[in-house]
Amino acid sequence: MWFYITHEYNKMVGEKTSKQKRRRRIYYLIFIIIILLLILAFSIAKRHSSNGDGSEVSSKEELFKSFIDRVNELEKEAQEYGENVSITLNSGKLLTYIVYPEGDNDVLNKNIKSWVDETLNQYLKDSKDNTSELSIKSSSYVVDNKYVSVVLNGTYDNSSYAHPEDIVKTFTIDLKNNTIVSLNNIFSKKEIDKIKENVVKEAKLDVSVLDDNLLDDFIFTDYGLKIYLKRGKYTPMSDGNINVELKEDFFKKNNIAYINSKKAVQKETIDKKIVVNKVEVDEKLKAKKLIALTFDDGPSKETNRLLDILEENNAKATFYVLGSQINKYSDELIRIAKDGHEIGNHTWDHKQLTKLSSKKVEEEIMTTRAKIFNTVNVDALAIRAPYGSVNANVKAIAKKLNMYFVHWSIDTLDWKTRNANSTYKAIIEHAGDGQIILCHDIHKQTVDAMDKVIKKLKADGYEFVTVSELFKLRDKEFEAGKVYYNAK
Ligand code: NI
């Protein structure tokens, strides 16, 4: 427009010196450049302001996309037998997180438990001089109501080892005879040879290293038979653990009776997608003594009873959950959110973050964050690092993800004492305004202690709030990448 007017004007006034024209053209050019710069500055500012804004669902879905794919992969393994029992231990040099199932078959329970105890003792001895981490999880399948198969697998990472050691242990029980069986008890010699031949072919094994134990570690799954080959036993160490899966078509082709696993029964969940994470506080609470109960490692089979106790006593708490526990205990997570408690992130499967690569750290955190968001529509930004273990790199990753750490100021050591009275004492003796108390809602005795703890502290003038409420009521804000221990 302006160009046009000046052009007309020039025509009207007739002659102008070329010097004047050139100067004018330079002014226009400068003007255009300024406009372009302003547009650029605006668009950058706009992009920045939309960063970390929780209301933008599409960007959130975008953020979680790759991690949800990973969650689906991680959740492929089934838990069809019993309830999960976990052992968390931080004893001197060894950090431990073991999950195993406990169901209604005593023979299977006993076999699993004695292997877990033996393994734990062995590694406790081994780790006397070096810091190390033992991490074991499990999957289980109920097959045709004839067999139950359980696999326990994980790693032992000792700082003096070049590689982490892989751990695999399998159990299959014949429910009719109530005995633990091997493949030799189930298939004929000829069938076993066929299976062996196929495993050798699939895993590209060198025939010279084979022995009679090749098929020792097996489970029946939803799709057939899975053989575990331990790292370094039949293949080079660098190959890691190898699994061979023989599916329905293999059994059909070789005319071997195929064992069908019933599909895991999908639990019906109560209506999902509830709440949001806006922290609303009652300003009147500011005048009271405030304390935050926090529960790690769940949700578990104990969580519902704890939620009942909190509800009866009108107390709020914070739950730092493991992503790997959510599928099985999604109803519990939904109830946590519905009852107005806070949900935080305790990683996917309780690995010590300082020992992982940056990529793995991000995956541990983000798969859990995505799973929580998918289940209860809450974007939980607080992380409680397993074993309270963080370093500069882990903090930098949290900062990048717009997340922060909430650790604790009172450690009940409930995992160690496993005694309701000890847990009660640990809390009452150290209670104070602004404190954050570390407990675990995976232990029966911890939940047993809570009714008495809450009643006593309420009588002493305390109010139980979530960690976010505690900080808001004490006018404190969370900053990405930082670690908080209390609100004092
Ligand atoms: Ni923990």
Coordinates of C-alpha atoms and ligand atoms in Angstrom, one line a residue:
M1 CA 0.0 0.0 0.0
W2 CA 2.6 2.5 1.0
F3 CA 4.7 1.6 -1.9
Y4 CA 1.8 2.4 -4.1
I5 CA 1.1 5.8 -2.6
T6 CA 4.7 6.9 -2.8
H7 CA 4.8 5.7 -6.3
E8 CA 1.8 7.8 -7.1
Y9 CA 3.2 10.7 -5.2
N10 CA 6.5 10.5 -7.0
K11 CA 4.6 10.5 -10.2
M12 CA 2.6 13.6 -9.1
V13 CA 5.5 15.7 -7.9
G14 CA 7.4 14.6 -11.0
E15 CA 11.1 14.7 -10.8
K16 CA 13.0 13.5 -7.8
T17 CA 16.7 13.1 -7.7
S18 CA 17.8 9.4 -7.9
K19 CA 19.7 10.0 -4.7
Q20 CA 16.5 10.7 -2.8
K21 CA 14.8 7.7 -4.4
R22 CA 17.5 5.4 -3.3
R23 CA 17.4 6.7 0.3
R24 CA 13.7 6.1 0.4
R25 CA 14.1 2.6 -0.9
I26 CA 16.6 1.9 1.9
Y27 CA 14.1 3.2 4.5
Y28 CA 11.4 0.9 3.1
L29 CA 13.8 -2.0 3.3
I30 CA 14.7 -1.3 6.9
F31 CA 11.0 -1.0 7.7
I32 CA 10.2 -4.4 6.2
I33 CA 13.1 -6.1 8.0
I34 CA 11.8 -4.7 11.3
I35 CA 8.4 -6.1 10.6
L36 CA 9.8 -9.5 9.8
L37 CA 11.9 -9.5 13.0
L38 CA 8.8 -8.6 15.1
I39 CA 6.9 -11.5 13.5
L40 CA 9.8 -13.9 14.2
A41 CA 10.1 -12.7 17.9
F42 CA 6.3 -13.2 18.4
S43 CA 6.3 -16.7 17.1
I44 CA 9.2 -17.7 19.3
A45 CA 7.6 -16.2 22.4
K46 CA 4.4 -18.0 21.6
R47 CA 6.1 -21.4 21.3
H48 CA 7.8 -20.8 24.6
S49 CA 4.7 -19.9 26.5
S50 CA 3.0 -23.1 25.3
N51 CA 5.8 -25.3 26.7
G52 CA 4.9 -27.2 29.8
D53 CA 1.3 -26.1 29.6
G54 CA -0.7 -29.1 30.9
S55 CA -3.9 -28.0 29.1
E56 CA -2.5 -28.9 25.7
V57 CA -3.7 -32.5 25.3
S58 CA -2.4 -32.9 21.7
S59 CA 1.2 -32.0 22.7
K60 CA 0.9 -34.3 25.7
E61 CA -0.2 -37.2 23.5
E62 CA 2.7 -36.3 21.2
L63 CA 5.1 -36.3 24.2
F64 CA 3.9 -39.7 25.4
K65 CA 3.5 -41.4 22.1
S66 CA 6.8 -43.3 21.9
F67 CA 6.7 -44.2 25.6
I68 CA 3.2 -45.7 25.3
D69 CA 4.5 -48.0 22.6
R70 CA 7.2 -49.0 25.0
V71 CA 4.6 -49.5 27.8
N72 CA 2.7 -51.9 25.5
E73 CA 5.9 -53.8 24.9
L74 CA 6.7 -54.0 28.6
E75 CA 3.2 -55.1 29.5
K76 CA 3.2 -58.0 27.1
E77 CA 4.3 -60.3 29.9
A78 CA 1.3 -61.7 31.8
Q79 CA 0.7 -62.1 35.6
E80 CA -1.9 -64.8 35.7
Y81 CA -0.8 -66.6 38.9
G82 CA -1.4 -65.1 42.4
E83 CA -0.6 -61.7 43.6
N84 CA 2.8 -59.9 43.4
V85 CA 5.0 -59.8 46.4
S86 CA 8.0 -57.6 46.4
I87 CA 11.1 -57.3 48.4
T88 CA 12.8 -53.9 48.5
L89 CA 16.1 -53.9 50.4
N90 CA 18.8 -51.4 50.9
S91 CA 21.2 -53.2 53.1
G92 CA 24.7 -51.8 53.1
K93 CA 26.2 -52.4 49.7
L94 CA 23.3 -54.3 48.0
L95 CA 20.2 -52.6 46.6
T96 CA 17.4 -55.0 45.9
Y97 CA 14.1 -55.0 44.2
I98 CA 12.5 -58.5 43.6
V99 CA 8.9 -59.2 42.5
Y100 CA 7.5 -62.7 42.6
P101 CA 4.0 -64.1 42.6
E102 CA 2.3 -65.8 45.5
G103 CA -0.9 -67.7 44.8
D104 CA -3.0 -70.6 46.1
N105 CA -0.5 -73.5 45.3
D106 CA 1.7 -74.1 48.3
V107 CA 4.2 -76.3 46.4
L108 CA 4.8 -73.6 43.8
N109 CA 4.9 -70.9 46.4
K110 CA 7.4 -72.8 48.5
N111 CA 9.7 -73.5 45.5
I112 CA 9.6 -69.9 44.3
K113 CA 10.1 -68.5 47.8
S114 CA 13.1 -70.7 48.6
W115 CA 14.8 -69.8 45.3
V116 CA 14.2 -66.1 46.0
D117 CA 15.7 -66.4 49.5
E118 CA 18.6 -68.4 48.3
T119 CA 19.4 -66.0 45.5
L120 CA 19.1 -63.0 47.8
N121 CA 21.4 -64.6 50.3
Q122 CA 23.9 -65.5 47.7
Y123 CA 24.1 -62.0 46.4
L124 CA 24.2 -60.4 49.8
K125 CA 27.4 -62.5 50.4
D126 CA 28.8 -61.6 47.0
S127 CA 28.2 -57.9 47.4
K128 CA 30.1 -57.4 50.7
D129 CA 32.9 -55.4 49.1
N130 CA 31.3 -53.7 46.2
T131 CA 28.1 -51.7 45.7
S132 CA 25.7 -53.7 43.6
E133 CA 22.1 -53.9 42.5
L134 CA 19.9 -57.0 42.3
S135 CA 16.7 -56.6 40.3
I136 CA 14.3 -59.4 39.5
K137 CA 10.8 -59.4 38.1
S138 CA 8.3 -62.1 37.2
S139 CA 5.7 -63.2 34.7
S140 CA 3.3 -66.1 35.2
Y141 CA 0.8 -68.0 33.0
V142 CA -2.0 -70.4 33.8
V143 CA -2.0 -73.0 31.0
D144 CA -5.1 -75.0 30.2
N145 CA -5.8 -75.2 33.9
K146 CA -3.2 -78.0 33.8
Y147 CA 0.1 -76.1 34.4
V148 CA 1.2 -72.9 35.9
S149 CA 4.4 -71.4 34.5
V150 CA 6.4 -68.7 36.3
V151 CA 9.6 -67.0 35.1
L152 CA 11.7 -64.9 37.3
N153 CA 14.3 -62.8 35.5
G154 CA 16.5 -59.9 36.1
T155 CA 20.0 -58.7 36.5
Y156 CA 22.7 -58.5 39.2
D157 CA 25.0 -55.5 38.6
N158 CA 28.2 -55.5 40.7
S159 CA 30.5 -52.5 40.3
S160 CA 33.5 -54.9 39.9
Y161 CA 31.9 -56.8 37.0
A162 CA 32.4 -55.9 33.4
H163 CA 28.8 -57.0 32.5
P164 CA 25.7 -57.2 34.6
E165 CA 24.9 -60.8 35.4
D166 CA 21.6 -62.1 33.9
I167 CA 19.3 -64.1 36.2
V168 CA 16.7 -66.5 34.8
K169 CA 14.7 -69.0 36.8
T170 CA 11.6 -70.8 35.6
F171 CA 9.0 -73.0 37.3
T172 CA 6.2 -75.1 35.8
I173 CA 3.9 -77.0 38.1
D174 CA 1.7 -79.8 37.0
L175 CA -1.5 -78.9 38.9
K176 CA -2.9 -82.5 38.8
N177 CA 0.1 -84.2 40.4
N178 CA 1.1 -81.0 42.2
T179 CA 4.8 -81.4 41.2
I180 CA 7.3 -79.2 39.5
V181 CA 7.9 -80.6 36.1
S182 CA 10.6 -80.5 33.3
L183 CA 9.9 -80.8 29.6
N184 CA 10.9 -84.5 29.8
N185 CA 7.8 -85.1 32.0
I186 CA 5.5 -83.6 29.4
F187 CA 6.9 -84.5 25.9
S188 CA 8.2 -87.8 24.5
K189 CA 11.9 -88.3 23.7
K190 CA 11.1 -87.8 20.0
E191 CA 9.2 -84.6 20.6
I192 CA 12.0 -83.3 22.8
D193 CA 14.5 -83.9 20.0
K194 CA 12.3 -81.9 17.7
I195 CA 12.1 -79.0 20.1
K196 CA 15.9 -79.1 20.7
E197 CA 16.5 -79.1 17.0
N198 CA 14.3 -76.1 16.5
V199 CA 15.9 -74.2 19.4
V200 CA 19.4 -74.8 18.0
K201 CA 18.2 -73.5 14.6
E202 CA 16.4 -70.5 15.9
A203 CA 19.2 -69.4 18.2
K204 CA 21.9 -70.3 15.7
L205 CA 23.7 -72.3 18.4
D206 CA 27.0 -74.1 17.9
V207 CA 26.2 -77.8 18.3
S208 CA 29.5 -78.4 20.1
V209 CA 28.4 -76.4 23.2
L210 CA 25.1 -78.2 23.7
D211 CA 24.4 -80.3 26.8
D212 CA 21.4 -82.0 28.4
N213 CA 20.4 -78.7 30.2
L214 CA 19.5 -76.9 27.1
L215 CA 15.8 -76.9 27.7
D216 CA 15.9 -76.5 31.5
D217 CA 14.6 -73.0 31.6
F218 CA 11.2 -73.0 29.9
I219 CA 7.7 -71.7 30.4
F220 CA 4.4 -72.1 28.7
T221 CA 2.8 -68.8 27.6
D222 CA -0.2 -67.5 25.8
Y223 CA 1.3 -68.6 22.4
G224 CA 3.2 -71.8 23.2
L225 CA 6.6 -72.6 24.6
K226 CA 9.4 -70.2 25.5
I227 CA 13.0 -71.4 26.2
Y228 CA 15.4 -69.2 28.0
L229 CA 19.1 -69.5 27.1
K230 CA 21.3 -67.9 29.8
R231 CA 23.8 -65.3 28.8
G232 CA 27.2 -66.8 28.0
K233 CA 26.1 -70.4 28.4
Y234 CA 25.4 -71.5 24.9
T235 CA 26.1 -68.2 23.1
P236 CA 28.7 -65.4 23.5
M237 CA 28.3 -63.2 26.6
S238 CA 27.9 -60.2 24.3
D239 CA 24.6 -61.7 23.0
G240 CA 22.9 -61.4 26.3
N241 CA 20.0 -63.6 27.2
I242 CA 18.3 -65.3 24.3
N243 CA 14.8 -66.6 24.2
V244 CA 13.3 -68.9 21.7
E245 CA 9.6 -69.0 21.2
L246 CA 7.9 -72.0 19.7
K247 CA 4.4 -71.1 18.6
E248 CA 1.3 -73.0 17.6
D249 CA 2.5 -73.5 14.0
F250 CA 5.6 -75.4 15.2
F251 CA 3.5 -77.8 17.2
K252 CA 1.1 -78.3 14.4
K253 CA 3.9 -78.9 11.8
N254 CA 5.6 -81.5 14.1
N255 CA 2.4 -83.1 15.2
I256 CA 3.0 -82.4 18.8
A257 CA 0.0 -81.9 21.1
Y258 CA -0.3 -78.1 21.5
I259 CA -0.8 -76.6 24.9
N260 CA -3.2 -73.6 24.8
S261 CA -2.9 -71.0 27.4
K262 CA -6.0 -69.3 28.4
K263 CA -5.8 -65.6 27.8
A264 CA -5.3 -63.5 30.9
V265 CA -8.6 -62.3 32.1
Q266 CA -8.9 -58.6 31.6
K267 CA -9.9 -57.0 34.8
E268 CA -12.9 -54.7 34.5
T269 CA -11.9 -51.3 35.6
I270 CA -14.1 -48.7 37.1
D271 CA -14.6 -45.6 35.0
K272 CA -11.3 -44.2 34.0
K273 CA -10.2 -40.8 33.0
I274 CA -11.1 -38.7 36.0
V275 CA -9.3 -35.9 37.8
V276 CA -6.8 -33.4 36.9
N277 CA -3.8 -32.2 38.8
K278 CA -4.7 -28.8 40.0
V279 CA -3.8 -28.4 43.7
E280 CA -6.6 -26.8 45.6
V281 CA -5.9 -26.1 49.3
D282 CA -8.0 -25.0 52.3
E283 CA -6.3 -21.8 53.5
K284 CA -7.4 -22.5 57.0
L285 CA -5.0 -25.4 57.1
K286 CA -2.1 -23.0 57.1
A287 CA -2.5 -22.5 60.9
K288 CA -2.2 -26.2 61.6
K289 CA 0.8 -28.5 61.9
L290 CA 1.1 -30.2 58.5
I291 CA 2.7 -33.5 57.6
A292 CA 2.8 -35.7 54.5
L293 CA 2.6 -39.5 54.5
T294 CA 4.1 -41.0 51.4
F295 CA 3.9 -44.6 50.1
D296 CA 6.3 -46.1 47.6
D297 CA 6.5 -49.3 45.5
G298 CA 2.8 -49.8 45.0
P299 CA 0.0 -50.0 44.1
S300 CA -0.2 -53.5 45.6
K301 CA -2.7 -55.9 47.1
E302 CA -2.4 -53.8 50.4
T303 CA -3.3 -50.5 48.8
N304 CA -7.1 -50.8 49.1
R305 CA -7.0 -51.4 52.8
L306 CA -4.7 -48.4 53.2
L307 CA -7.1 -46.3 51.2
D308 CA -10.0 -47.4 53.5
I309 CA -8.0 -46.3 56.6
L310 CA -7.1 -42.9 55.0
E311 CA -10.8 -42.4 54.1
E312 CA -12.1 -43.3 57.5
N313 CA -9.6 -40.8 59.1
N314 CA -10.1 -38.1 56.5
A315 CA -6.3 -38.1 55.8
K316 CA -4.6 -37.4 52.4
A317 CA -1.4 -39.1 51.3
T318 CA 1.0 -39.3 48.3
F319 CA 1.7 -42.5 46.4
Y320 CA 4.9 -42.8 44.4
V321 CA 3.9 -45.7 42.2
L322 CA 5.9 -48.1 40.0
G323 CA 4.7 -48.2 36.3
S324 CA 5.1 -51.9 36.2
Q325 CA 2.5 -52.3 39.0
I326 CA -0.2 -50.2 37.4
N327 CA -1.6 -52.7 34.9
K328 CA -2.4 -55.2 37.6
Y329 CA -3.6 -52.7 40.2
S330 CA -5.2 -50.1 37.9
D331 CA -8.4 -50.0 40.1
E332 CA -6.2 -49.1 43.1
L333 CA -4.5 -46.3 41.1
I334 CA -7.9 -44.9 40.0
R335 CA -9.2 -45.0 43.6
I336 CA -6.0 -43.2 44.8
A337 CA -6.8 -40.4 42.3
K338 CA -10.5 -40.4 43.0
D339 CA -10.0 -40.2 46.8
G340 CA -8.0 -37.0 46.3
H341 CA -4.5 -38.4 47.1
E342 CA -1.5 -37.4 45.1
I343 CA 0.3 -39.7 42.6
G344 CA 4.0 -39.5 41.9
N345 CA 6.5 -41.4 39.8
H346 CA 8.7 -44.1 41.3
T347 CA 10.0 -45.3 37.9
W348 CA 8.9 -48.3 35.9
D349 CA 10.7 -51.1 37.7
H350 CA 12.7 -49.6 40.5
K351 CA 16.1 -49.4 38.9
Q352 CA 18.8 -47.3 40.5
L353 CA 18.8 -44.4 38.1
T354 CA 22.4 -43.3 38.6
K355 CA 23.6 -46.6 37.1
L356 CA 21.6 -46.3 33.9
S357 CA 22.3 -44.5 30.6
S358 CA 20.5 -41.2 30.0
K359 CA 18.2 -42.9 27.5
K360 CA 17.2 -45.6 30.0
V361 CA 16.7 -43.0 32.8
E362 CA 14.3 -41.1 30.5
E363 CA 12.5 -44.4 29.6
E364 CA 12.1 -45.5 33.3
I365 CA 10.5 -42.1 34.1
M366 CA 8.5 -41.4 31.0
T367 CA 6.9 -44.9 30.6
T368 CA 5.6 -44.5 34.1
R369 CA 4.5 -41.0 33.5
A370 CA 2.7 -42.1 30.3
K371 CA 1.1 -45.1 32.1
I372 CA -0.2 -42.9 34.9
F373 CA -1.6 -40.3 32.5
N374 CA -3.3 -43.1 30.4
T375 CA -4.9 -44.6 33.5
V376 CA -6.1 -41.6 35.5
N377 CA -5.5 -38.6 33.3
V378 CA -3.1 -37.1 35.8
D379 CA 0.3 -35.8 34.6
A380 CA 2.4 -36.6 37.6
L381 CA 5.6 -34.5 37.6
A382 CA 7.0 -35.5 41.0
I383 CA 9.6 -38.3 40.9
R384 CA 10.8 -40.3 43.9
A385 CA 14.1 -41.9 42.8
P386 CA 14.4 -45.5 43.9
Y387 CA 16.8 -45.7 46.9
G388 CA 16.8 -41.9 46.9
S389 CA 19.6 -42.2 44.4
V390 CA 20.2 -39.2 42.1
N391 CA 23.2 -37.4 40.5
A392 CA 23.8 -34.4 38.3
N393 CA 22.8 -36.3 35.1
V394 CA 19.6 -37.7 36.6
K395 CA 18.6 -34.2 37.8
A396 CA 19.4 -32.7 34.4
I397 CA 17.1 -35.3 32.7
A398 CA 14.3 -34.4 35.2
K399 CA 14.8 -30.8 34.5
K400 CA 14.6 -31.4 30.7
L401 CA 11.3 -33.3 31.3
N402 CA 9.9 -30.4 33.5
M403 CA 9.9 -32.8 36.6
Y404 CA 11.4 -32.6 40.1
F405 CA 12.2 -35.0 42.9
V406 CA 10.4 -35.5 46.2
H407 CA 12.4 -37.5 48.7
W408 CA 11.8 -37.7 52.5
S409 CA 12.8 -36.4 55.9
I410 CA 11.6 -39.3 58.0
D411 CA 12.5 -42.8 57.0
T412 CA 10.4 -45.4 58.8
L413 CA 12.5 -48.3 57.6
D414 CA 9.2 -50.2 57.5
W415 CA 10.7 -52.6 54.8
K416 CA 13.3 -53.7 57.3
T417 CA 11.4 -53.9 60.6
R418 CA 8.1 -55.3 59.1
N419 CA 6.5 -54.4 62.4
A420 CA 3.5 -52.2 62.9
N421 CA 4.7 -50.9 66.3
S422 CA 8.2 -50.1 65.0
T423 CA 6.7 -48.1 62.1
Y424 CA 4.3 -46.3 64.5
K425 CA 7.2 -45.3 66.8
A426 CA 9.5 -44.2 63.9
I427 CA 6.8 -41.8 62.8
I428 CA 5.6 -40.5 66.2
E429 CA 9.1 -40.0 67.5
H430 CA 10.3 -37.8 64.6
A431 CA 7.0 -36.1 63.5
G432 CA 7.2 -32.4 62.9
D433 CA 5.6 -29.7 60.8
G434 CA 6.6 -29.9 57.1
Q435 CA 8.0 -33.4 57.3
I436 CA 7.7 -36.0 54.6
I437 CA 7.4 -39.5 55.8
L438 CA 8.7 -42.5 53.8
C439 CA 6.5 -45.7 54.0
H440 CA 5.7 -48.6 51.6
D441 CA 2.2 -49.7 50.8
I442 CA 3.4 -53.1 49.9
H443 CA 3.8 -54.3 53.5
K444 CA 0.8 -55.5 55.5
Q445 CA 2.5 -54.3 58.8
T446 CA 2.9 -50.8 57.4
V447 CA -0.8 -50.6 56.6
D448 CA -1.6 -52.1 60.0
A449 CA 0.2 -49.2 61.7
M450 CA -1.6 -46.3 59.9
D451 CA -4.8 -46.1 61.7
K452 CA -3.0 -45.6 65.0
V453 CA -0.4 -43.2 63.5
I454 CA -3.1 -40.9 62.0
K455 CA -5.3 -40.9 65.1
K456 CA -2.3 -40.1 67.4
L457 CA -0.9 -37.3 65.2
K458 CA -4.4 -35.8 64.6
A459 CA -4.9 -35.7 68.4
D460 CA -1.5 -33.8 68.5
G461 CA -2.9 -31.2 66.1
Y462 CA -1.5 -32.4 62.8
E463 CA -3.3 -32.4 59.5
F464 CA -2.4 -35.0 56.8
V465 CA -1.9 -33.4 53.4
T466 CA -0.4 -34.4 50.0
V467 CA 3.1 -33.3 49.3
S468 CA 1.8 -30.7 46.7
E469 CA -0.7 -29.4 49.2
L470 CA 2.0 -29.2 51.9
F471 CA 4.3 -27.1 49.6
K472 CA 1.4 -24.9 48.5
L473 CA 0.2 -24.3 52.1
R474 CA 3.8 -23.3 53.1
D475 CA 4.1 -21.0 50.0
K476 CA 6.8 -23.1 48.4
E477 CA 7.1 -23.9 44.7
F478 CA 8.7 -26.8 42.9
E479 CA 11.4 -26.1 40.4
A480 CA 12.3 -28.6 37.7
G481 CA 15.4 -30.7 38.3
K482 CA 15.5 -30.0 42.0
V483 CA 15.3 -32.4 45.0
Y484 CA 13.0 -31.7 47.9
Y485 CA 13.1 -33.4 51.3
N486 CA 10.6 -31.5 53.4
A487 CA 8.7 -28.2 53.4
K488 CA 10.5 -26.4 56.2
Ligands
NI1 NI 11.1 -47.9 46.4

